[in-house]
Coordinates of C-alpha atoms in Angstrom, one line a residue:
M1 CA 0.0 0.1 0.0
E2 CA 1.4 3.4 -1.0
H3 CA 0.1 6.9 -0.3
L4 CA 0.8 9.7 -2.7
F5 CA 0.1 13.4 -1.7
G6 CA -1.1 16.4 -3.6
K7 CA -3.5 19.3 -3.5
S8 CA -7.3 19.0 -4.0
A9 CA -9.1 20.9 -6.7
Y10 CA -12.4 19.4 -6.0
E11 CA -13.3 17.3 -2.8
G12 CA -14.6 13.8 -3.0
V13 CA -13.8 10.2 -2.3
V14 CA -13.5 7.7 -5.1
I15 CA -12.7 3.9 -5.1
G16 CA -12.1 2.3 -8.6
S17 CA -9.9 1.4 -11.3
V18 CA -7.6 3.7 -13.3
Y19 CA -6.9 4.6 -16.8
V20 CA -3.1 5.6 -17.1
E21 CA -2.7 7.9 -19.9
N22 CA 0.1 6.8 -22.4
N23 CA 3.4 8.7 -21.5
T24 CA 5.3 7.7 -24.4
T25 CA 6.8 10.3 -26.7
E26 CA 6.0 10.4 -30.4
K27 CA 8.7 9.7 -33.0
D28 CA 9.3 12.3 -35.8
D29 CA 9.9 9.8 -38.5
A30 CA 9.7 11.0 -42.0
D31 CA 9.3 14.6 -41.1
D32 CA 11.0 15.9 -44.3
I33 CA 9.1 16.7 -47.3
P34 CA 9.9 17.7 -51.0
V35 CA 9.7 21.3 -52.2
Y36 CA 6.6 20.5 -54.3
D37 CA 4.8 19.3 -51.2
I38 CA 5.0 22.8 -49.5
Q39 CA 1.7 24.0 -50.6
S40 CA -0.2 20.7 -49.7
E41 CA 1.1 21.0 -46.3
K42 CA -0.1 24.4 -45.9
E43 CA -3.4 23.2 -47.1
K44 CA -3.4 20.5 -44.5
L45 CA -2.6 23.1 -41.8
D46 CA -5.5 25.3 -43.1
M47 CA -7.9 22.4 -42.9
A48 CA -6.7 21.4 -39.5
L49 CA -7.2 25.0 -38.3
E50 CA -10.7 25.1 -39.7
S51 CA -11.6 21.7 -38.2
A52 CA -10.2 22.7 -34.6
I53 CA -12.1 26.0 -34.8
S54 CA -15.4 24.3 -35.8
S55 CA -14.8 21.5 -33.2
L56 CA -14.3 24.3 -30.5
E57 CA -17.3 26.3 -31.5
G58 CA -19.3 23.3 -31.6
L59 CA -18.1 22.3 -28.1
K60 CA -19.0 25.8 -26.8
T61 CA -22.6 25.7 -28.3
G62 CA -23.2 22.2 -27.0
L63 CA -22.3 23.2 -23.5
T64 CA -24.1 26.6 -23.4
G65 CA -26.7 26.3 -20.9
E66 CA -25.1 23.4 -19.1
I67 CA -21.8 24.9 -18.0
E68 CA -21.6 28.5 -16.5
K69 CA -20.6 31.0 -19.0
K70 CA -17.4 32.0 -17.2
D71 CA -16.2 28.3 -17.2
L72 CA -16.6 28.3 -21.1
D73 CA -14.3 31.4 -21.5
I74 CA -11.3 29.2 -22.0
I75 CA -12.9 28.3 -25.4
D76 CA -12.9 31.8 -26.5
A77 CA -9.2 32.2 -25.6
H78 CA -8.3 29.1 -27.6
L79 CA -10.4 30.2 -30.5
L80 CA -8.4 33.5 -30.6
L81 CA -5.1 31.6 -30.6
L82 CA -6.2 29.5 -33.4
K83 CA -7.0 32.7 -35.4
D84 CA -3.8 34.4 -34.2
P85 CA -2.1 35.4 -37.7
V86 CA 1.4 35.6 -36.0
Y87 CA 1.2 32.0 -34.6
I88 CA -0.2 30.6 -37.9
K89 CA 2.4 32.6 -40.0
D90 CA 5.3 31.2 -38.0
I91 CA 4.1 27.6 -38.8
E92 CA 3.8 28.3 -42.4
V93 CA 7.1 29.9 -42.7
Y94 CA 8.6 26.9 -40.6
I95 CA 7.1 24.6 -43.3
E96 CA 8.7 26.6 -46.2
K97 CA 12.0 27.2 -44.8
N98 CA 12.7 23.7 -43.1
L99 CA 10.7 21.6 -45.6
K100 CA 8.9 19.9 -42.9
R101 CA 5.4 18.3 -42.5
A102 CA 2.6 20.5 -41.0
D103 CA 2.4 18.5 -37.8
K104 CA 6.2 18.6 -37.3
A105 CA 6.0 22.5 -37.9
V106 CA 3.2 22.9 -35.4
K107 CA 5.1 20.9 -32.8
D108 CA 8.4 22.9 -33.3
V109 CA 6.9 26.3 -33.4
T110 CA 4.8 25.5 -30.3
E111 CA 8.0 24.4 -28.5
K112 CA 9.6 27.7 -29.4
Y113 CA 6.6 29.6 -27.9
L114 CA 6.7 27.4 -24.8
G115 CA 10.4 28.2 -24.4
L116 CA 9.7 31.9 -24.3
F117 CA 6.9 31.5 -21.7
K118 CA 9.1 29.2 -19.5
K119 CA 11.7 32.2 -19.1
I120 CA 8.9 34.3 -17.6
D121 CA 8.6 33.4 -14.0
S122 CA 4.9 34.0 -13.6
P123 CA 1.9 31.8 -12.9
I124 CA -0.1 34.0 -15.5
Y125 CA 2.4 32.8 -18.2
R126 CA 2.2 29.3 -16.9
Q127 CA -1.4 29.2 -17.7
R128 CA -0.8 30.7 -21.1
E129 CA 1.8 27.9 -21.6
L130 CA -1.0 25.3 -20.9
D131 CA -3.4 27.0 -23.2
I132 CA -1.0 27.0 -26.3
K133 CA -0.2 23.4 -25.5
D134 CA -3.9 22.5 -25.5
V135 CA -4.4 24.2 -28.9
S136 CA -1.4 22.7 -30.5
N137 CA -2.3 19.1 -29.2
R138 CA -5.7 19.7 -30.8
L139 CA -4.1 20.5 -34.0
L140 CA -1.7 17.7 -33.9
D141 CA -4.5 15.2 -33.2
I142 CA -6.3 16.4 -36.3
L143 CA -3.2 16.5 -38.5
R144 CA -2.1 12.9 -37.4
S145 CA -5.7 11.8 -37.5
D146 CA -5.4 10.5 -33.9
E147 CA -8.9 9.4 -32.9
E148 CA -9.9 10.5 -29.5
N149 CA -11.6 7.5 -27.6
H150 CA -12.9 9.0 -24.4
K151 CA -15.3 6.0 -23.8
I152 CA -12.3 4.1 -22.3
L153 CA -12.4 6.7 -19.5
D154 CA -15.9 5.9 -18.5
G155 CA -16.2 4.9 -14.8
K156 CA -12.5 5.3 -14.4
I157 CA -10.1 7.5 -12.4
L158 CA -7.6 9.2 -15.0
V159 CA -4.0 9.3 -14.1
T160 CA -2.1 11.7 -16.3
R161 CA 0.7 14.2 -16.3
E162 CA -1.8 17.0 -17.1
I163 CA -5.2 17.2 -18.9
Y164 CA -6.2 20.1 -21.0
P165 CA -9.3 22.3 -20.3
T166 CA -11.0 21.6 -23.6
E167 CA -10.3 17.9 -23.4
L168 CA -12.1 18.0 -20.0
L169 CA -15.1 20.0 -21.4
K170 CA -15.3 17.4 -24.3
I171 CA -15.4 14.4 -21.9
Y172 CA -18.2 16.1 -20.0
K173 CA -20.1 16.9 -23.3
E174 CA -19.7 13.3 -24.4
K175 CA -21.4 12.3 -21.1
I176 CA -18.3 10.2 -20.1
A177 CA -18.6 9.5 -16.3
L178 CA -15.0 10.3 -15.3
K179 CA -15.0 9.4 -11.7
G180 CA -11.7 11.4 -10.8
I181 CA -8.5 12.7 -11.9
V182 CA -4.9 12.3 -10.5
M183 CA -2.4 14.6 -12.2
E184 CA 1.1 15.7 -11.9
Y185 CA 0.7 19.4 -12.7
G186 CA -0.3 21.2 -9.7
G187 CA -1.7 24.6 -10.6
E188 CA -4.7 25.2 -8.1
T189 CA -5.5 28.3 -9.9
S190 CA -5.4 26.7 -13.4
H191 CA -8.3 26.5 -15.8
V192 CA -8.3 22.7 -15.1
A193 CA -8.7 23.2 -11.4
I194 CA -11.5 25.6 -12.0
L195 CA -13.2 23.3 -14.4
A196 CA -12.8 20.3 -12.1
K197 CA -14.8 22.2 -9.4
A198 CA -17.4 23.4 -12.0
L199 CA -17.8 19.7 -13.1
K200 CA -17.7 18.3 -9.8
I201 CA -14.9 15.8 -10.5
P202 CA -12.7 14.9 -7.6
T203 CA -9.1 15.9 -8.7
L204 CA -5.8 15.5 -7.1
M205 CA -3.0 17.8 -8.3
G206 CA 0.7 18.0 -7.9
V207 CA 1.4 14.4 -7.6
D208 CA 5.3 14.1 -8.0
N209 CA 6.7 11.7 -10.7
I210 CA 3.5 10.3 -11.3
F211 CA 4.5 7.7 -13.9
A212 CA 7.1 6.3 -11.5
H213 CA 4.5 4.3 -9.6
Q214 CA 2.7 1.0 -10.2
W215 CA -1.0 1.9 -10.9
N216 CA -2.4 -1.6 -10.7
G217 CA -5.9 -2.7 -9.7
D218 CA -8.3 -0.2 -7.7
I219 CA -7.1 2.8 -5.9
I220 CA -8.7 5.3 -3.5
L221 CA -8.7 8.9 -4.3
D222 CA -9.5 11.2 -1.4
T223 CA -9.5 14.8 -2.0
T224 CA -11.5 15.7 1.2
E225 CA -8.7 16.7 3.6
D226 CA -5.8 19.1 3.7
N227 CA -3.4 16.3 3.0
S228 CA -5.5 14.9 0.1
C229 CA -3.9 11.8 -1.3
V230 CA -4.3 8.7 -3.5
I231 CA -3.8 5.3 -2.2
L232 CA -2.3 2.7 -4.4
N233 CA -2.9 -1.1 -3.8
P234 CA -5.2 -0.5 -0.8
D235 CA -6.0 -3.5 1.6
E236 CA -9.6 -4.6 2.5
N237 CA -9.4 -2.6 5.6
E238 CA -8.7 0.7 3.7
I239 CA -11.5 0.0 1.2
E240 CA -13.9 -0.6 4.1
K241 CA -12.8 2.6 5.9
Y242 CA -13.2 4.7 2.7
T243 CA -16.4 3.1 1.6
K244 CA -18.0 4.3 4.8
K245 CA -16.4 7.8 4.2
Q246 CA -18.0 7.8 0.7
E247 CA -21.5 7.0 2.5
K248 CA -20.8 9.8 5.0
M249 CA -20.1 12.2 2.2
A250 CA -23.3 11.3 0.3
R251 CA -25.4 11.9 3.4
R252 CA -23.6 15.3 3.8
I253 CA -24.3 16.4 0.1
R254 CA -28.0 15.4 0.7
K255 CA -28.1 17.6 3.7
I256 CA -26.5 20.5 2.1
N257 CA -28.8 20.4 -1.0
E258 CA -31.7 20.4 1.3
C259 CA -30.7 23.8 2.8
A260 CA -30.2 25.5 -0.6
N261 CA -33.3 27.7 -0.3
L262 CA -33.9 27.7 3.4
P263 CA -33.3 30.7 5.7
A264 CA -29.7 31.2 6.9
I265 CA -30.5 31.2 10.5
T266 CA -28.3 29.6 13.4
K267 CA -29.9 27.1 15.8
D268 CA -30.0 29.8 18.4
G269 CA -31.9 32.2 16.0
V270 CA -29.2 34.5 14.8
E271 CA -29.9 35.7 11.2
I272 CA -26.8 35.6 8.8
N273 CA -27.0 37.7 5.6
L274 CA -25.8 35.9 2.6
Y275 CA -25.0 37.7 -0.8
L276 CA -23.7 36.5 -4.2
N277 CA -20.5 37.4 -5.9
I278 CA -21.3 37.7 -9.6
G279 CA -19.7 38.9 -12.8
D280 CA -20.7 39.9 -16.2
S281 CA -23.2 36.9 -16.6
E282 CA -24.0 34.4 -14.0
R283 CA -27.3 33.1 -15.5
H284 CA -27.4 29.5 -16.5
S285 CA -30.2 27.0 -16.8
D286 CA -29.5 25.0 -13.6
D287 CA -29.1 27.7 -10.9
D288 CA -28.7 26.0 -7.5
V289 CA -30.2 28.9 -5.5
D290 CA -33.4 30.9 -5.8
K291 CA -32.2 34.6 -5.9
S292 CA -34.9 35.7 -3.7
T293 CA -33.5 33.5 -0.9
V294 CA -30.3 35.7 -0.6
E295 CA -30.0 39.3 0.5
G296 CA -28.7 40.5 -2.7
V297 CA -25.3 40.9 -4.5
G298 CA -22.3 41.6 -2.2
L299 CA -19.9 42.0 -5.1
L300 CA -20.6 42.7 -8.8
R301 CA -17.3 42.5 -10.5
T302 CA -17.5 45.1 -13.3
E303 CA -14.0 44.4 -14.7
L304 CA -15.3 41.3 -16.4
I305 CA -17.6 43.4 -18.7
Y306 CA -14.7 45.4 -19.7
M307 CA -12.5 42.4 -20.3
K308 CA -15.1 40.9 -22.5
S309 CA -15.5 43.9 -24.7
S310 CA -13.4 45.1 -27.6
E311 CA -13.4 48.6 -26.5
F312 CA -14.2 50.5 -23.2
P313 CA -18.0 50.0 -22.9
S314 CA -20.2 53.1 -23.3
E315 CA -22.5 54.3 -20.6
E316 CA -25.6 53.0 -22.5
K317 CA -23.9 49.5 -22.9
Q318 CA -23.1 49.2 -19.2
L319 CA -26.5 50.3 -18.1
Y320 CA -28.0 47.5 -20.5
I321 CA -25.6 44.9 -19.1
Y322 CA -26.1 45.8 -15.4
R323 CA -29.9 45.6 -16.1
E324 CA -29.6 42.1 -17.6
I325 CA -27.2 40.8 -14.8
L326 CA -29.5 42.1 -12.1
K327 CA -33.0 41.5 -13.5
D328 CA -33.6 38.5 -11.1
F329 CA -33.1 40.7 -8.0
S330 CA -35.8 42.9 -6.6
R331 CA -35.6 46.6 -5.6
D332 CA -35.3 45.5 -1.9
Q333 CA -32.2 43.5 -2.2
S334 CA -28.9 45.3 -1.8
I335 CA -26.4 45.4 -4.7
V336 CA -22.8 46.4 -4.3
I337 CA -21.1 47.5 -7.7
R338 CA -17.3 47.5 -7.5
T339 CA -15.9 50.1 -9.9
L340 CA -13.4 49.0 -12.4
D341 CA -10.7 46.8 -10.9
I342 CA -8.2 46.0 -13.7
G343 CA -4.3 45.8 -13.6
A344 CA -1.9 43.0 -12.4
D345 CA -3.5 39.7 -13.6
K346 CA -6.6 41.3 -15.1
Q347 CA -5.8 43.0 -18.5
L348 CA -7.6 44.6 -21.3
S349 CA -7.0 43.4 -24.9
Y350 CA -7.6 46.8 -26.4
F351 CA -5.7 48.9 -23.8
K352 CA -2.0 48.5 -23.2
M353 CA -1.0 49.0 -19.6
H354 CA 2.5 50.2 -18.6
S355 CA 4.9 47.5 -18.0
E356 CA 5.7 47.2 -14.3
T357 CA 8.3 45.2 -12.4
N358 CA 5.6 44.2 -9.8
P359 CA 2.1 45.0 -11.4
F360 CA 0.3 43.7 -8.2
L361 CA 1.7 46.8 -6.4
G362 CA 1.3 49.1 -9.5
L363 CA -1.5 50.8 -11.4
R364 CA -4.6 48.8 -10.7
G365 CA -8.0 49.3 -9.2
I366 CA -8.8 52.9 -8.1
R367 CA -5.4 54.1 -9.3
F368 CA -6.3 53.1 -12.8
S369 CA -9.5 55.0 -12.5
F370 CA -7.8 58.2 -11.4
E371 CA -5.4 57.9 -14.3
N372 CA -8.2 57.6 -16.6
E373 CA -10.9 59.8 -15.2
D374 CA -13.2 60.0 -18.2
I375 CA -13.5 56.2 -18.2
F376 CA -14.3 56.3 -14.5
K377 CA -17.0 59.0 -14.9
I378 CA -18.7 57.0 -17.6
Q379 CA -19.0 54.2 -15.2
L380 CA -20.2 56.2 -12.2
R381 CA -22.9 57.7 -14.6
A382 CA -24.3 54.2 -15.5
I383 CA -24.2 53.2 -11.9
L384 CA -25.8 56.2 -10.7
R385 CA -28.6 55.9 -13.3
L386 CA -29.3 52.3 -12.2
S387 CA -29.5 53.5 -8.7
N388 CA -32.9 54.9 -9.5
E389 CA -34.2 51.4 -10.3
K390 CA -32.3 49.2 -7.8
N391 CA -30.8 49.4 -4.3
I392 CA -27.3 50.1 -5.5
K393 CA -24.4 50.8 -3.5
I394 CA -20.8 52.0 -4.9
M395 CA -17.5 50.2 -3.9
Y396 CA -14.1 51.5 -4.5
P397 CA -11.2 48.9 -5.1
M398 CA -7.6 48.9 -4.1
I399 CA -7.9 51.9 -1.6
T400 CA -4.9 52.6 0.4
N401 CA -5.2 55.9 1.9
L402 CA -7.8 58.5 2.9
D403 CA -7.1 61.0 0.2
E404 CA -8.1 58.3 -2.4
V405 CA -11.5 58.3 -0.7
D406 CA -11.9 62.0 -0.8
R407 CA -10.9 62.1 -4.5
A408 CA -13.1 59.3 -5.6
N409 CA -16.0 61.0 -3.8
S410 CA -15.2 64.3 -5.4
I411 CA -15.3 62.8 -8.8
L412 CA -18.6 61.1 -7.8
D413 CA -20.0 64.5 -6.8
E414 CA -19.0 66.0 -10.2
V415 CA -21.0 63.2 -12.0
K416 CA -24.0 63.7 -9.7
D417 CA -24.1 67.4 -10.6
E418 CA -23.8 66.5 -14.3
L419 CA -26.8 64.1 -14.0
R420 CA -28.8 66.9 -12.0
R421 CA -28.2 69.3 -14.7
E422 CA -29.4 66.9 -17.3
N423 CA -32.5 66.0 -15.1
I424 CA -31.5 62.4 -14.9
P425 CA -32.7 60.7 -11.6
F426 CA -30.6 58.8 -9.3
N427 CA -30.5 57.8 -5.5
E428 CA -29.2 61.0 -3.8
N429 CA -28.4 58.9 -0.8
I430 CA -26.5 56.2 -2.5
E431 CA -24.0 54.4 -0.2
V432 CA -20.3 54.4 -0.9
G433 CA -17.8 51.9 0.5
I434 CA -14.3 50.5 0.0
M435 CA -12.7 47.2 -0.5
V436 CA -10.4 46.2 2.5
E437 CA -7.5 44.7 0.6
V438 CA -4.1 46.4 2.0
P439 CA -2.8 46.5 5.4
S440 CA -2.8 50.5 5.4
V441 CA -6.6 50.3 5.6
V442 CA -6.4 48.0 8.5
L443 CA -4.0 50.2 10.4
M444 CA -6.2 53.3 9.8
A445 CA -9.5 51.4 10.1
E446 CA -11.2 54.1 12.5
E447 CA -10.2 57.0 10.2
F448 CA -11.6 55.2 7.1
A449 CA -14.8 54.2 9.2
Q450 CA -15.6 58.0 9.5
K451 CA -15.6 58.7 5.7
I452 CA -17.4 55.6 4.3
D453 CA -20.7 53.8 4.6
F454 CA -19.4 50.2 4.6
F455 CA -16.4 48.0 4.4
S456 CA -16.1 45.1 2.3
I457 CA -13.2 42.8 3.0
G458 CA -11.5 41.2 0.0
S459 CA -9.8 38.4 2.0
N460 CA -7.9 37.1 -1.2
D461 CA -5.9 40.3 -1.6
L462 CA -5.9 41.2 2.1
T463 CA -4.2 37.8 2.8
Q464 CA -1.9 38.3 -0.1
Y465 CA -0.6 41.8 1.1
I466 CA -0.6 41.2 4.7
L467 CA 1.6 38.0 4.3
A468 CA 3.6 39.3 1.2
A469 CA 2.8 36.0 -0.6
D470 CA 1.5 36.0 -4.2
R471 CA -1.6 33.8 -4.1
L472 CA -0.9 32.6 -7.7
S473 CA 2.7 31.8 -7.1
E474 CA 3.8 28.2 -7.5
T475 CA 6.9 28.7 -5.3
V476 CA 5.6 30.6 -2.2
G477 CA 1.9 29.7 -2.5
D478 CA 2.0 27.5 0.6
M479 CA 2.7 30.8 2.6
Y480 CA -0.5 32.3 1.3
D481 CA -3.1 31.3 3.9
S482 CA -6.1 33.2 5.0
F483 CA -6.2 31.3 8.3
N484 CA -2.9 33.0 9.3
P485 CA -3.6 34.6 12.8
A486 CA -2.4 37.9 11.3
V487 CA -5.2 37.9 8.7
L488 CA -7.7 37.1 11.3
R489 CA -6.6 39.9 13.6
G490 CA -6.7 42.3 10.7
I491 CA -10.3 41.5 10.0
K492 CA -11.0 41.8 13.7
I493 CA -9.6 45.4 13.7
I494 CA -11.9 46.3 10.7
K495 CA -14.9 44.9 12.5
D496 CA -14.2 46.8 15.7
A497 CA -13.8 50.1 13.8
A498 CA -17.1 49.4 11.9
D499 CA -18.9 48.7 15.1
K500 CA -17.5 51.8 16.9
Y501 CA -18.8 54.2 14.2
G502 CA -21.9 52.2 13.3
K503 CA -20.8 51.1 9.7
K504 CA -21.5 47.8 8.0
V505 CA -18.9 45.2 7.4
S506 CA -18.9 42.1 5.1
V507 CA -16.5 39.7 3.5
C508 CA -16.6 39.0 -0.1
G509 CA -13.4 36.9 -0.7
E510 CA -12.9 33.1 -0.7
M511 CA -13.1 33.0 3.0
A512 CA -16.8 33.7 2.8
G513 CA -17.4 30.4 1.1
D514 CA -15.1 28.2 3.1
P515 CA -17.0 26.5 6.0
R516 CA -13.9 26.9 8.3
A517 CA -13.5 30.3 7.6
V518 CA -17.1 31.1 8.1
V519 CA -16.9 29.8 11.6
A520 CA -13.9 32.0 12.2
L521 CA -15.6 35.2 10.6
L522 CA -18.9 34.5 12.7
S523 CA -16.8 34.1 16.0
I524 CA -15.3 37.8 15.1
G525 CA -18.9 39.0 14.7
I526 CA -19.2 39.3 10.9
K527 CA -22.8 38.3 9.8
D528 CA -22.6 39.5 6.2
L529 CA -21.0 37.1 3.8
S530 CA -20.8 37.2 -0.1
M531 CA -19.8 34.2 -2.1
V532 CA -20.3 32.4 -5.5
E533 CA -23.6 30.8 -5.9
T534 CA -22.3 27.1 -5.6
S535 CA -21.2 27.9 -2.0
I536 CA -24.5 29.1 -0.8
P537 CA -26.0 25.6 0.0
M538 CA -23.2 24.5 2.0
I539 CA -22.7 27.8 4.0
K540 CA -26.5 27.7 4.7
A541 CA -26.2 24.1 5.9
L542 CA -23.4 25.0 8.3
I543 CA -25.2 28.1 9.5
R544 CA -28.3 26.2 10.2
N545 CA -26.5 23.6 12.3
I546 CA -24.4 25.8 14.7
N547 CA -25.1 27.9 17.8
Y548 CA -23.9 31.6 17.2
Q549 CA -23.2 32.2 20.8
E550 CA -20.8 29.3 21.0
L551 CA -18.7 30.6 18.1
V552 CA -18.4 34.2 19.9
L553 CA -16.7 32.3 22.8
L554 CA -14.2 30.8 20.2
K555 CA -13.0 34.2 19.2
N556 CA -10.3 34.8 21.8
E557 CA -9.0 31.3 21.4
L558 CA -8.6 31.6 17.8
L559 CA -7.0 35.1 18.0
K560 CA -4.4 33.8 20.5
C561 CA -3.2 31.0 18.0
G562 CA 0.5 31.4 16.8
N563 CA 0.0 29.7 13.3
P564 CA -2.6 28.7 10.9
V565 CA -2.3 25.0 11.6
K566 CA -3.7 25.7 15.1
V567 CA -6.4 28.0 13.8
K568 CA -7.5 25.2 11.4
N569 CA -7.5 22.5 14.0
L570 CA -9.7 24.6 16.3
L571 CA -12.1 25.4 13.5
K572 CA -12.2 21.8 12.1
E573 CA -13.8 20.7 15.5
K574 CA -16.7 23.1 14.8
I575 CA -17.7 21.9 11.4
M576 CA -18.5 18.3 12.2
Y577 CA -22.1 19.3 11.9
L578 CA -22.8 17.3 8.9
D579 CA -20.9 14.1 9.6

């Protein structure tokens, strides 16, 4: 019996047989072509490109309505690459100059691109590297007429070095019941990890030297714990133990689903306000949660609207999109719209940002809006106009000092004056708040509390900046941990300042959708949580099975912990509610 450890992309317990993906490297036999075959090889390339584009477009059409739109965006990125004139021209020139077959040209040109990406130490470029490999593999399969036989994966656990996002989507579309995935590549923020979660496939990532092990017989895949693992050659006792764990998980899932549209009230009668984090389009056919059973939208990420556009969206276009996104929400429900938050890992295709050594500490969030005031004003006009129809609140991102709040509000006042002169109605008493993302806001929380109407804690960035650890990093990713006592103490400081001046405070980062983190946040006194829709049933189940007063007593114990391990162990004891 052997245990191999990795990181969980989606939790589950699976017992079954494996399919080990062939790890042999292809031979480049008979790559050379005569001069007179250059044109025919180019034509083969054109046909392969057309076939690949048609296949991806068909895949997207077939999955629309079944998979959330944001999870299908990877297909658009791959379509753009297949239509990239520079990439295609490089392959054609390679065929001409080196007298090589089209598949050999695709392989070698792609390797050149991958070599360039490898020189850039950035997780963003690591994902781009995977995207181009995905696209090139699709082209190579077509050019070599390799038939994809996904049926062999039905009911199996796939063991592979890495699987590409579009292949995973194709497996889903073909209704192949893939039980689980064990893979060597370990990018928890990758498209594959995101898709595994969306498709609910238990996935273990980051297993070292995956093909160096004997994958015989049944295995056990457990991705439910912090030390997620796969067990090779399990004995009867292990199989019995994990069979019981599977049954326990099934009961837990049933209980969670039963809570999806019930009130978020603790056992001792304390109401907790749950909100949704949404982007440019969160509407799909199988919504898990009735929108009327949440308090509203705690975070509308407007940058996605800009990122999907071919130019800066006009006032009218923004207003139309906001109305479409929010049409399932009533006027009574609170809607927090965050102003444009681009920069760092969020870029616009039609606007070249300045090259910076550390873009995460550069021109992003409100800083970009100040540098481009005309764009900021257009967005504020659209938001203010919408406030005449919905219960809208405005939130500024990446605020670091008090002057920025004053400057942003001054611009907001100018826009209000413009609308008044034009006799365009809006909510004169619209609330304005800030994202808490950087330590300077925590250290001056009381001063900020006197200037704003509400705080919304962006736990992802707050953790990143407090711990000086890039949450996308493959090298220091283990240091990024929202359960670090420093992060919890920072959140408590914000909560205390908000309470002192009668201001609202919520959490809209990933902590809000993590059961252990929710226990910690409730103990600190935060009762407003905003999360992705898929997290709502689980968090409601947690809330409905705990006593709020017991958690309040936990606060001091948590804040005295010296490291995140102790914090997690304390919290783990409090979420056995569904076992």
